Short mmCIF file of C-alpha atoms and ligand atoms in Angstrom, two decimals:
data_model
loop_
_atom_site.label_atom_id
_atom_site.label_comp_id
_atom_site.label_asym_id
_atom_site.label_seq_id
_atom_site.Cartn_x
_atom_site.Cartn_y
_atom_site.Cartn_z
CA MET A 24 0.00 0.00 0.00
CA GLY A 25 1.36 3.44 -0.93
CA ALA A 26 1.72 6.38 1.37
CA ILE A 27 -1.43 8.39 2.14
CA LYS A 28 -0.84 12.00 1.18
CA GLU A 29 -2.89 15.18 1.32
CA VAL A 30 -3.02 17.13 -1.92
CA PHE A 31 -3.12 20.88 -1.32
CA LEU A 32 -4.27 23.73 -3.48
CA PRO A 33 -1.03 25.41 -4.60
CA ASP A 34 -0.27 29.08 -5.01
CA ILE A 35 -2.94 30.49 -7.25
CA GLY A 36 -1.27 33.74 -8.06
CA ASP A 37 -3.07 36.96 -7.26
CA PHE A 38 -6.24 35.36 -5.97
CA LYS A 39 -6.93 34.84 -2.28
CA THR A 40 -9.87 32.51 -2.73
CA VAL A 41 -11.32 30.80 -5.75
CA ASP A 42 -14.47 28.74 -6.33
CA VAL A 43 -14.41 25.04 -7.05
CA ILE A 44 -16.45 24.75 -10.24
CA GLU A 45 -15.68 21.22 -11.30
CA ILE A 46 -14.62 17.97 -9.70
CA LEU A 47 -12.92 15.86 -12.32
CA VAL A 48 -12.20 12.73 -10.26
CA LYS A 49 -13.97 10.62 -7.67
CA ALA A 50 -12.92 8.39 -4.79
CA GLY A 51 -11.45 5.17 -6.12
CA ASP A 52 -10.14 6.72 -9.34
CA THR A 53 -6.55 6.05 -10.31
CA VAL A 54 -4.87 9.24 -11.37
CA VAL A 55 -1.53 9.93 -12.96
CA ALA A 56 0.78 12.86 -12.50
CA GLU A 57 -0.49 16.01 -14.25
CA GLN A 58 -4.03 14.66 -14.58
CA SER A 59 -6.54 17.39 -13.76
CA LEU A 60 -8.26 16.89 -10.41
CA ILE A 61 -10.52 19.90 -10.03
CA THR A 62 -11.22 23.20 -11.78
CA VAL A 63 -11.25 26.42 -9.81
CA GLU A 64 -12.42 29.79 -10.94
CA SER A 65 -11.68 33.33 -9.86
CA ASP A 66 -13.53 36.32 -11.23
CA LYS A 67 -10.90 36.49 -13.96
CA ALA A 68 -9.80 33.00 -14.88
CA THR A 69 -10.44 29.30 -14.62
CA MET A 70 -7.62 26.94 -13.73
CA GLU A 71 -7.32 23.21 -13.62
CA ILE A 72 -5.44 21.77 -10.71
CA PRO A 73 -3.34 18.80 -11.79
CA SER A 74 -2.27 15.86 -9.68
CA PRO A 75 1.30 16.05 -8.38
CA GLY A 76 1.76 12.30 -8.72
CA THR A 77 0.31 8.91 -9.51
CA GLY A 78 -2.01 7.13 -7.10
CA VAL A 79 -5.57 6.30 -6.10
CA VAL A 80 -7.98 8.95 -4.86
CA LYS A 81 -9.02 7.88 -1.36
CA GLU A 82 -11.22 10.78 -0.41
CA LEU A 83 -12.38 14.09 -1.85
CA ARG A 84 -12.17 17.00 0.56
CA VAL A 85 -13.87 19.65 -1.59
CA LYS A 86 -17.13 19.90 -3.47
CA ILE A 87 -18.50 22.13 -6.23
CA GLY A 88 -19.17 25.61 -4.92
CA ASP A 89 -16.55 25.49 -2.13
CA LYS A 90 -14.33 28.49 -1.75
CA VAL A 91 -10.73 27.34 -1.50
CA SER A 92 -7.40 29.07 -1.07
CA GLN A 93 -3.73 28.21 -1.13
CA GLY A 94 -3.14 25.31 1.25
CA THR A 95 -6.71 23.94 1.23
CA VAL A 96 -6.66 20.15 1.13
CA ILE A 97 -8.29 19.08 -2.13
CA LEU A 98 -8.18 15.34 -1.67
CA ILE A 99 -6.39 12.43 -0.11
CA LEU A 100 -4.28 10.35 -2.44
CA GLU A 101 -2.74 6.96 -1.88
CA ALA A 102 0.41 7.60 -3.80
CA SER A 103 1.74 4.67 -5.76
CA ASP A 104 4.94 6.50 -6.58
CA ALA A 105 5.39 7.89 -3.09
CA ALA A 106 8.69 6.14 -2.55
CA ALA A 107 10.17 7.89 -5.51
CA PRO A 108 10.96 11.56 -5.13
CA LEU A 109 8.31 13.74 -6.67
CA PRO A 110 9.26 15.40 -9.90
CA PRO A 111 9.67 19.15 -9.67
CA ALA A 112 6.40 21.02 -10.00
CA ALA A 113 5.87 21.58 -13.70
CA PRO A 114 3.21 23.89 -14.98
CA LYS A 115 0.47 22.32 -17.08
CA ALA A 116 0.57 23.06 -20.78
CA ALA A 117 -2.06 25.76 -20.74
CA SER A 118 -5.10 27.01 -19.01
CA ALA A 119 -7.93 28.52 -20.97
CA PRO A 120 -8.67 32.15 -20.45
CA MET A 121 -11.78 33.39 -18.78
CA GLU A 122 -14.68 32.57 -20.99
CA ARG A 123 -17.38 34.95 -19.85
CA PRO A 124 -18.14 37.38 -22.64
CA GLY A 125 -16.70 40.77 -22.01
CA ALA A 126 -14.61 39.71 -19.03
CA PRO A 127 -10.95 40.67 -19.11
CA ILE A 128 -8.69 37.78 -19.96
CA ALA A 129 -6.11 37.25 -17.31
CA ALA A 130 -2.82 35.50 -17.86
CA SER A 131 -3.53 32.99 -15.12
CA SER A 132 -1.04 30.99 -13.17
CA VAL A 133 -1.19 27.31 -13.82
CA PRO A 134 -0.93 25.77 -10.41
CA THR A 135 0.46 22.42 -9.51
CA PRO A 136 -0.72 21.10 -6.18
CA ALA A 137 1.72 19.50 -3.88
CA PHE A 138 1.96 16.74 -1.31
CA ASP A 139 2.50 18.21 2.14
CA SER A 140 3.94 21.42 0.82
CA VAL A 141 2.77 24.57 -0.87
CA PRO A 142 5.18 25.60 -3.58
CA THR A 143 5.09 28.84 -5.50
CA LEU A 144 4.87 28.32 -9.21
CA PRO A 145 6.45 29.99 -12.17
CA PRO A 146 4.23 32.12 -14.40
CA ALA A 147 1.95 30.30 -16.75
CA PRO A 148 2.60 29.86 -20.42
CA ALA A 149 0.31 31.72 -22.81
CA PRO A 150 -3.27 30.56 -22.57
CA ALA A 151 -4.56 28.23 -25.23
CA THR A 152 -7.10 29.76 -27.54
CA ASP A 153 -10.20 28.24 -29.06
CA SER A 154 -12.14 29.52 -32.00
CA ALA A 155 -13.42 33.05 -31.63
CA THR A 156 -16.99 31.96 -31.01
CA SER A 157 -16.16 29.17 -28.60
CA ASN A 158 -13.90 31.52 -26.72
CA THR A 159 -16.80 33.64 -25.60
CA ALA A 160 -18.57 30.59 -24.17
CA HIS A 161 -18.40 30.20 -20.41
CA ALA A 162 -16.80 26.84 -19.78
CA SER A 163 -13.87 25.35 -17.93
CA PRO A 164 -10.75 24.08 -19.72
CA SER A 165 -11.74 20.45 -19.25
CA VAL A 166 -15.18 21.08 -20.75
CA ARG A 167 -13.46 22.92 -23.61
CA LYS A 168 -11.15 19.96 -24.12
CA PHE A 169 -14.10 17.55 -23.98
CA SER A 170 -16.05 19.60 -26.53
CA ARG A 171 -13.00 19.86 -28.81
CA GLU A 172 -12.61 16.08 -28.73
CA LEU A 173 -16.23 15.71 -29.81
CA GLY A 174 -15.96 18.48 -32.40
CA VAL A 175 -18.69 20.50 -30.65
CA ASP A 176 -18.67 24.28 -30.99
CA LEU A 177 -19.38 25.58 -27.50
CA ALA A 178 -21.00 28.66 -28.98
CA GLY A 179 -24.04 26.51 -29.75
CA VAL A 180 -24.27 24.83 -26.31
CA VAL A 181 -26.66 26.10 -23.68
CA GLY A 182 -24.97 26.23 -20.24
CA THR A 183 -26.98 25.14 -17.21
CA GLY A 184 -24.27 25.72 -14.58
CA PRO A 185 -24.01 28.71 -12.26
CA LYS A 186 -24.00 31.99 -14.23
CA GLY A 187 -24.80 30.04 -17.40
CA ARG A 188 -21.55 28.07 -17.28
CA ILE A 189 -21.40 25.17 -19.72
CA LEU A 190 -20.93 21.86 -17.91
CA GLN A 191 -19.74 18.58 -19.35
CA THR A 192 -23.32 17.31 -19.06
CA ASP A 193 -24.49 20.25 -21.21
CA VAL A 194 -22.09 19.19 -23.98
CA GLN A 195 -23.35 15.61 -23.67
CA THR A 196 -26.99 16.77 -23.82
CA HIS A 197 -26.19 18.89 -26.86
CA VAL A 198 -24.55 15.97 -28.67
CA LYS A 199 -27.44 13.64 -27.79
CA ALA A 200 -29.96 16.14 -29.16
CA ALA A 201 -27.90 16.55 -32.32
CA MET A 202 -27.59 12.78 -32.80
CA ALA A 203 -31.32 12.34 -32.30
CA GLY A 204 -32.04 15.01 -34.91
CA ASP A 205 -34.04 16.79 -32.24
CA GLY A 206 -35.23 19.73 -34.33
CA ALA A 207 -32.80 22.58 -34.80
CA PRO A 208 -29.78 21.71 -32.65
CA ALA A 209 -28.00 19.45 -35.18
CA ILE A 210 -28.22 21.89 -38.01
CA GLY A 211 -27.83 24.91 -35.82
CA ALA A 212 -24.92 23.60 -33.79
CA GLY A 213 -22.55 26.14 -35.27
CA PHE A 214 -25.13 28.91 -35.42
CA ASN A 215 -25.72 29.53 -31.73
CA LEU A 216 -29.44 28.92 -32.16
CA LEU A 217 -31.89 28.50 -29.35
CA PRO A 218 -32.99 24.94 -28.70
CA TRP A 219 -36.07 23.80 -30.62
CA PRO A 220 -39.23 24.88 -28.72
CA LYS A 221 -40.82 22.05 -26.79
CA VAL A 222 -44.57 22.52 -26.57
CA ASP A 223 -47.14 20.14 -25.19
CA PHE A 224 -49.63 20.76 -27.99
CA ALA A 225 -52.20 18.45 -26.41
CA LYS A 226 -52.58 20.95 -23.58
CA PHE A 227 -54.35 23.33 -25.97
CA GLY A 228 -56.64 20.95 -27.84
CA PRO A 229 -56.90 17.54 -29.50
CA ILE A 230 -53.99 16.53 -31.73
CA GLU A 231 -52.98 13.65 -33.99
CA THR A 232 -49.34 12.67 -34.47
CA GLN A 233 -48.26 11.24 -37.82
CA PRO A 234 -44.76 9.97 -38.60
CA LEU A 235 -42.99 11.85 -41.40
CA SER A 236 -42.63 9.85 -44.60
CA ARG A 237 -39.20 8.53 -45.50
CA ILE A 238 -39.02 10.99 -48.42
CA LYS A 239 -40.00 13.92 -46.19
CA LYS A 240 -37.31 12.99 -43.68
CA ILE A 241 -34.63 12.74 -46.36
CA SER A 242 -35.68 15.78 -48.37
CA GLY A 243 -36.28 17.81 -45.20
CA ALA A 244 -32.72 17.22 -44.00
CA ASN A 245 -31.38 18.15 -47.44
CA LEU A 246 -33.52 21.29 -47.69
CA ALA A 247 -32.53 22.43 -44.20
CA ARG A 248 -28.83 21.95 -44.97
CA ASN A 249 -29.09 23.74 -48.30
CA TRP A 250 -31.06 26.63 -46.82
CA VAL A 251 -28.60 27.32 -44.02
CA MET A 252 -25.37 26.59 -45.88
CA ILE A 253 -26.00 28.36 -49.18
CA PRO A 254 -26.30 32.14 -49.27
CA HIS A 255 -29.48 32.28 -51.35
CA VAL A 256 -30.60 35.30 -53.33
CA THR A 257 -33.68 35.15 -55.56
CA ASN A 258 -34.02 37.26 -58.71
CA ASN A 259 -37.60 37.70 -59.88
CA ASP A 260 -38.69 38.46 -63.42
CA GLU A 261 -41.64 37.84 -65.72
CA ALA A 262 -41.70 36.23 -69.14
CA ASP A 263 -44.30 37.08 -71.74
CA ILE A 264 -45.43 33.60 -72.84
CA THR A 265 -48.51 34.70 -74.82
CA GLU A 266 -47.20 33.37 -78.12
CA LEU A 267 -45.60 30.36 -76.51
CA GLU A 268 -48.87 29.37 -74.85
CA ALA A 269 -50.70 29.65 -78.19
CA PHE A 270 -48.03 27.46 -79.77
CA ARG A 271 -48.25 24.95 -76.89
CA VAL A 272 -52.03 24.64 -77.23
CA GLN A 273 -51.65 24.19 -80.99
CA LEU A 274 -48.93 21.60 -80.50
CA ASN A 275 -51.05 19.61 -78.06
CA LYS A 276 -53.95 19.59 -80.53
CA GLU A 277 -51.67 18.24 -83.24
CA ASN A 278 -50.14 15.67 -80.93
CA GLU A 279 -53.30 14.51 -79.24
CA LYS A 280 -53.12 11.16 -80.99
CA ALA A 281 -49.44 10.72 -80.17
CA GLY A 282 -50.37 10.89 -76.50
CA VAL A 283 -47.68 13.39 -75.53
CA LYS A 284 -48.94 16.33 -73.56
CA VAL A 285 -46.65 19.33 -73.68
CA THR A 286 -46.73 21.64 -70.68
CA LEU A 287 -44.73 24.79 -70.06
CA LEU A 288 -42.18 22.67 -68.21
CA ALA A 289 -40.69 21.27 -71.44
CA PHE A 290 -40.13 24.79 -72.80
CA LEU A 291 -38.67 25.92 -69.47
CA MET A 292 -36.18 23.05 -69.64
CA LYS A 293 -35.16 23.80 -73.19
CA ALA A 294 -34.80 27.52 -72.51
CA SER A 295 -32.84 26.82 -69.30
CA ALA A 296 -30.41 24.53 -71.13
CA VAL A 297 -29.70 27.32 -73.63
CA ALA A 298 -29.27 29.92 -70.87
CA LEU A 299 -26.96 27.56 -68.96
CA LYS A 300 -24.74 27.23 -72.03
CA ARG A 301 -24.49 31.01 -72.20
CA TYR A 302 -23.77 31.36 -68.46
CA PRO A 303 -21.66 28.35 -67.49
CA GLU A 304 -21.28 29.37 -63.83
CA PHE A 305 -24.96 28.45 -63.36
CA ASN A 306 -24.18 24.91 -64.52
CA ALA A 307 -21.49 24.42 -61.91
CA SER A 308 -20.72 23.18 -58.42
CA LEU A 309 -18.41 24.43 -55.72
CA ASP A 310 -15.59 22.07 -54.76
CA GLY A 311 -13.59 23.75 -52.01
CA ASP A 312 -11.85 26.69 -53.64
CA ASN A 313 -12.65 25.41 -57.15
CA LEU A 314 -15.68 25.76 -59.35
CA VAL A 315 -16.51 22.64 -61.33
CA LEU A 316 -18.07 23.68 -64.64
CA LYS A 317 -20.10 20.87 -66.19
CA GLN A 318 -20.31 20.42 -69.91
CA TYR A 319 -23.54 18.43 -69.80
CA TYR A 320 -26.96 19.88 -69.11
CA ASN A 321 -29.06 17.63 -66.91
CA ILE A 322 -32.11 19.40 -65.60
CA GLY A 323 -33.99 18.21 -62.55
CA PHE A 324 -37.59 19.14 -61.81
CA ALA A 325 -39.30 19.11 -58.45
CA ALA A 326 -42.21 16.70 -58.49
CA ASP A 327 -44.91 16.81 -55.86
CA THR A 328 -45.85 13.28 -54.79
CA PRO A 329 -48.19 11.99 -52.05
CA ASN A 330 -45.12 11.09 -50.02
CA GLY A 331 -43.20 14.32 -50.54
CA LEU A 332 -40.92 16.09 -52.91
CA VAL A 333 -38.55 14.28 -55.31
CA VAL A 334 -36.37 15.66 -58.09
CA PRO A 335 -36.10 13.42 -61.18
CA VAL A 336 -33.56 14.52 -63.78
CA VAL A 337 -33.89 14.88 -67.56
CA LYS A 338 -30.44 14.09 -68.91
CA ASP A 339 -28.90 16.10 -71.77
CA ALA A 340 -31.87 18.44 -72.04
CA ASP A 341 -29.83 20.61 -74.46
CA ARG A 342 -29.78 17.79 -77.01
CA LYS A 343 -33.47 16.88 -76.79
CA GLY A 344 -36.49 18.30 -78.57
CA ILE A 345 -39.55 19.68 -76.80
CA LEU A 346 -41.63 16.55 -77.45
CA GLU A 347 -38.90 14.26 -76.19
CA ILE A 348 -38.48 16.34 -73.03
CA ALA A 349 -42.27 16.43 -72.49
CA ARG A 350 -42.47 12.64 -72.91
CA GLU A 351 -39.66 12.14 -70.44
CA THR A 352 -41.00 14.53 -67.77
CA THR A 353 -44.43 12.88 -68.01
CA THR A 354 -42.89 9.41 -67.54
CA LEU A 355 -40.62 10.56 -64.71
CA ALA A 356 -43.42 12.48 -62.93
CA ALA A 357 -45.68 9.39 -63.11
CA ALA A 358 -42.89 7.18 -61.75
CA ALA A 359 -42.31 9.74 -58.98
CA ARG A 360 -45.97 9.73 -57.95
CA GLU A 361 -46.01 5.92 -57.91
CA GLY A 362 -42.78 5.79 -55.90
CA LYS A 363 -41.03 3.96 -58.74
CA LEU A 364 -38.12 6.29 -59.47
CA LYS A 365 -34.76 4.58 -59.57
CA PRO A 366 -31.75 6.26 -57.90
CA ALA A 367 -30.24 6.89 -61.37
CA ASP A 368 -33.38 8.85 -62.33
CA MET A 369 -32.56 11.38 -59.63
CA GLN A 370 -28.79 11.64 -60.10
CA GLY A 371 -26.48 13.81 -62.16
CA GLY A 372 -28.56 17.01 -62.16
CA THR A 373 -26.78 20.28 -62.96
CA PHE A 374 -29.70 22.72 -62.54
CA SER A 375 -33.26 22.40 -61.24
CA ILE A 376 -36.70 23.76 -61.99
CA SER A 377 -39.49 23.96 -59.48
CA SER A 378 -42.72 24.58 -61.35
CA LEU A 379 -45.75 25.51 -59.27
CA GLY A 380 -47.45 27.05 -62.27
CA GLY A 381 -50.05 24.32 -62.50
CA ILE A 382 -51.14 25.22 -58.97
CA GLY A 383 -50.87 28.97 -58.44
CA GLY A 384 -48.86 31.68 -56.75
CA THR A 385 -47.01 34.72 -58.01
CA HIS A 386 -43.37 34.41 -56.93
CA PHE A 387 -41.56 32.29 -54.36
CA THR A 388 -38.04 31.45 -53.20
CA PRO A 389 -37.00 27.98 -54.35
CA ILE A 390 -34.26 26.32 -52.29
CA ILE A 391 -31.13 25.44 -54.25
CA ASN A 392 -30.61 21.71 -54.74
CA ALA A 393 -26.98 21.33 -53.56
CA PRO A 394 -24.41 20.85 -54.98
CA GLU A 395 -26.08 22.77 -57.80
CA VAL A 396 -25.79 26.55 -57.62
CA ALA A 397 -29.12 27.74 -59.00
CA ILE A 398 -32.75 26.77 -59.31
CA LEU A 399 -35.58 28.28 -61.32
CA GLY A 400 -38.97 28.62 -59.63
CA VAL A 401 -41.94 29.17 -61.91
CA SER A 402 -45.33 30.36 -60.69
CA LYS A 403 -48.70 30.55 -62.42
CA ALA A 404 -48.82 32.57 -65.62
CA ALA A 405 -51.57 35.18 -65.61
CA MET A 406 -52.98 37.66 -68.06
CA GLN A 407 -51.73 41.15 -67.31
CA PRO A 408 -52.01 44.56 -68.90
CA VAL A 409 -48.55 45.24 -70.33
CA TRP A 410 -47.52 48.62 -71.78
CA ASP A 411 -46.28 48.07 -75.35
CA GLY A 412 -45.10 51.65 -75.86
CA LYS A 413 -48.44 52.90 -77.10
CA GLN A 414 -51.07 51.14 -75.06
CA PHE A 415 -51.71 48.45 -72.50
CA ALA A 416 -52.07 45.05 -74.14
CA PRO A 417 -53.28 41.82 -72.46
CA ARG A 418 -50.28 39.49 -72.19
CA LEU A 419 -49.80 36.13 -70.49
CA MET A 420 -46.97 36.69 -68.04
CA ALA A 421 -45.13 33.84 -66.30
CA PRO A 422 -43.34 34.71 -63.03
CA LEU A 423 -39.75 33.42 -62.87
CA SER A 424 -37.90 33.21 -59.53
CA LEU A 425 -34.24 32.35 -59.93
CA SER A 426 -32.50 31.46 -56.66
CA PHE A 427 -28.73 31.43 -56.92
CA ASP A 428 -25.76 30.69 -54.69
CA HIS A 429 -24.25 34.11 -54.15
CA ARG A 430 -20.82 32.59 -53.48
CA VAL A 431 -20.73 31.54 -57.12
CA VAL A 432 -23.08 33.83 -59.00
CA ASP A 433 -23.22 37.63 -58.81
CA GLY A 434 -26.55 39.42 -58.67
CA ALA A 435 -25.91 41.03 -62.06
CA ALA A 436 -25.24 37.65 -63.69
CA ALA A 437 -28.47 36.30 -62.21
CA ALA A 438 -30.43 39.25 -63.57
CA ARG A 439 -28.85 38.65 -67.02
CA PHE A 440 -29.63 34.92 -66.85
CA ASN A 441 -33.27 35.71 -66.07
CA VAL A 442 -33.42 38.30 -68.87
CA VAL A 443 -32.13 35.68 -71.32
CA LEU A 444 -34.77 33.22 -70.10
CA VAL A 445 -37.43 35.89 -70.55
CA GLN A 446 -36.24 36.50 -74.14
CA LEU A 447 -36.10 32.79 -74.97
CA LEU A 448 -39.57 32.09 -73.59
CA ALA A 449 -40.97 35.13 -75.39
CA ASP A 450 -39.64 33.74 -78.64
CA MET A 451 -38.44 30.14 -78.57
CA ARG A 452 -36.85 30.57 -82.03
CA ARG A 453 -34.01 32.20 -80.12
CA THR A 454 -33.11 28.79 -78.69
CA LEU A 455 -31.89 27.91 -82.20
CA LEU A 456 -29.39 30.76 -82.37
N1 COA B 526 -48.59 28.90 -65.59
C1 COA B 526 -49.82 28.55 -65.96
N2 COA B 526 -50.17 27.27 -66.19
C2 COA B 526 -49.23 26.33 -66.02
C3 COA B 526 -47.94 26.64 -65.65
C4 COA B 526 -47.63 27.99 -65.45
N3 COA B 526 -46.39 28.38 -65.08
N4 COA B 526 -47.23 25.50 -65.57
C5 COA B 526 -48.06 24.52 -65.87
N5 COA B 526 -49.27 25.02 -66.16
C6 COA B 526 -50.42 24.29 -66.58
C7 COA B 526 -50.06 23.19 -67.52
O1 COA B 526 -49.84 23.69 -68.82
C8 COA B 526 -51.28 22.34 -67.45
O2 COA B 526 -52.32 22.96 -68.14
P1 COA B 526 -53.23 22.20 -69.22
O3 COA B 526 -53.85 21.06 -68.49
O4 COA B 526 -54.22 23.22 -69.66
O5 COA B 526 -52.35 21.75 -70.32
C9 COA B 526 -51.60 22.42 -65.95
O6 COA B 526 -50.99 23.62 -65.50
C10 COA B 526 -51.11 21.27 -65.13
O7 COA B 526 -49.75 21.10 -65.35
P2 COA B 526 -48.93 20.05 -64.48
O8 COA B 526 -49.68 18.78 -64.40
O9 COA B 526 -48.54 20.66 -63.21
O10 COA B 526 -47.70 19.73 -65.38
P3 COA B 526 -46.31 20.43 -65.42
O11 COA B 526 -45.56 19.76 -66.49
O12 COA B 526 -46.41 21.87 -65.49
O13 COA B 526 -45.64 20.03 -64.03
C11 COA B 526 -44.74 18.68 -62.33
C12 COA B 526 -45.25 18.72 -63.75
C13 COA B 526 -44.31 17.29 -62.00
C14 COA B 526 -43.58 19.63 -62.18
C15 COA B 526 -45.89 19.12 -61.42
O14 COA B 526 -46.95 18.21 -61.51
C16 COA B 526 -45.49 19.26 -59.99
O15 COA B 526 -45.35 18.29 -59.26
N6 COA B 526 -45.31 20.51 -59.53
C17 COA B 526 -45.04 20.80 -58.17
C18 COA B 526 -43.57 21.09 -58.00
C19 COA B 526 -43.33 21.46 -56.57
O16 COA B 526 -43.92 20.94 -55.65
N7 COA B 526 -42.44 22.41 -56.36
C20 COA B 526 -42.22 22.96 -55.10
C21 COA B 526 -40.86 22.69 -54.67
S1 COA B 526 -40.50 23.64 -53.25
#
């Protein structure tokens, strides 16, 4: 059996008393030299008190909230290396600065406790720094270390300790919530968001709980990521599709027997493919610091199905005629509604269209389908009085809402892209140029 030794709080620099804010070991634990035993906090800094040697903790003599000063017995240690002379007191690598926002950061001493003696320590090395946001969080060095190991940004963790201090249990709770996909925390971990509101809805009236469909769960997670990670801007414009609509109706009459119904979607795809060729940065994806420009034009379209939203893709839309595109979108939309799309049907898209025109609305903000960089939202075309230079004329105007990733596309380029789409839809002969 090793010698029973008292471990004292060492010289803690300028502070007479400090608060014990964390106990990092318990009776029965085996500790090694330099392992942190407790964390103390002054009004300026937090410090971890390391063990002066190896041994087994026999008894704790302090608890959280105690005020301690130099010489206070922290714990009793049965030293396994007692026979050997203790190594000279060596400061711990670093102690994190005070974390409370706005508090002055003190260059704190890094104490080393001692057996039976109370040494004075050399000044501490420079404090370790975390990321700017984490640094403002109120947490002890061990909690910071713990959160770093888990890759958790403390800025997003809600502290439940005294004065809002973040405890190890808070980090664990945060991680559990993130793993469980408990509303906002996972996605908002780096955004310092409030936890998702918990409301007992049944308290206010009868409710029915339905599980989300598999598609809703998958697409919801994708939409949420895309919405928060991509700086979206939406450029709105209107295309005069009066002539195009007349042509479409005519075309459908002629093709009635062929069984191919042409909707505006086919023209939107064709026009988009032409515009994408003119503005290649819209047919691209970010890859770190590089922009990958694709030389194929695969256009996805959002399809509303009973189970949620899916995005089948028409491959090589630039090389296909209107009838071929219409045939393909009809087949893909039917497969989508029946839940029969194959993974390949939804892969390889370079740009997307979300057409709500068959339903209604004026303009909306479509969410970009990452890793694409733009998406065209189309609302219901409506007859409008349009000034032709001499008089107001009734024209069928289709609202176009182009959302773009502002990291890749400038606002001016988006406005030009939309203007080109407007010109192409106003006169589809331009797609031949
Ligand atoms: N303005 C006016 N009418 C429009 C229109 C527009 N922008 N777009 C389509 N229409 C018309 C069509 O021409 C058709 O009219 P018709 O029967 O007289 O020929 C009618 O609306 C119905 O068209 P629809 O069945 O919707 O076909 P579509 O090819 O336009 O769209 C889908 C196919 C799959 C895109 C569509 O059914 C769908 O699911 N849309 C919802 C997409 C969605 O949910 N987006 C939201 C993502 S956040």
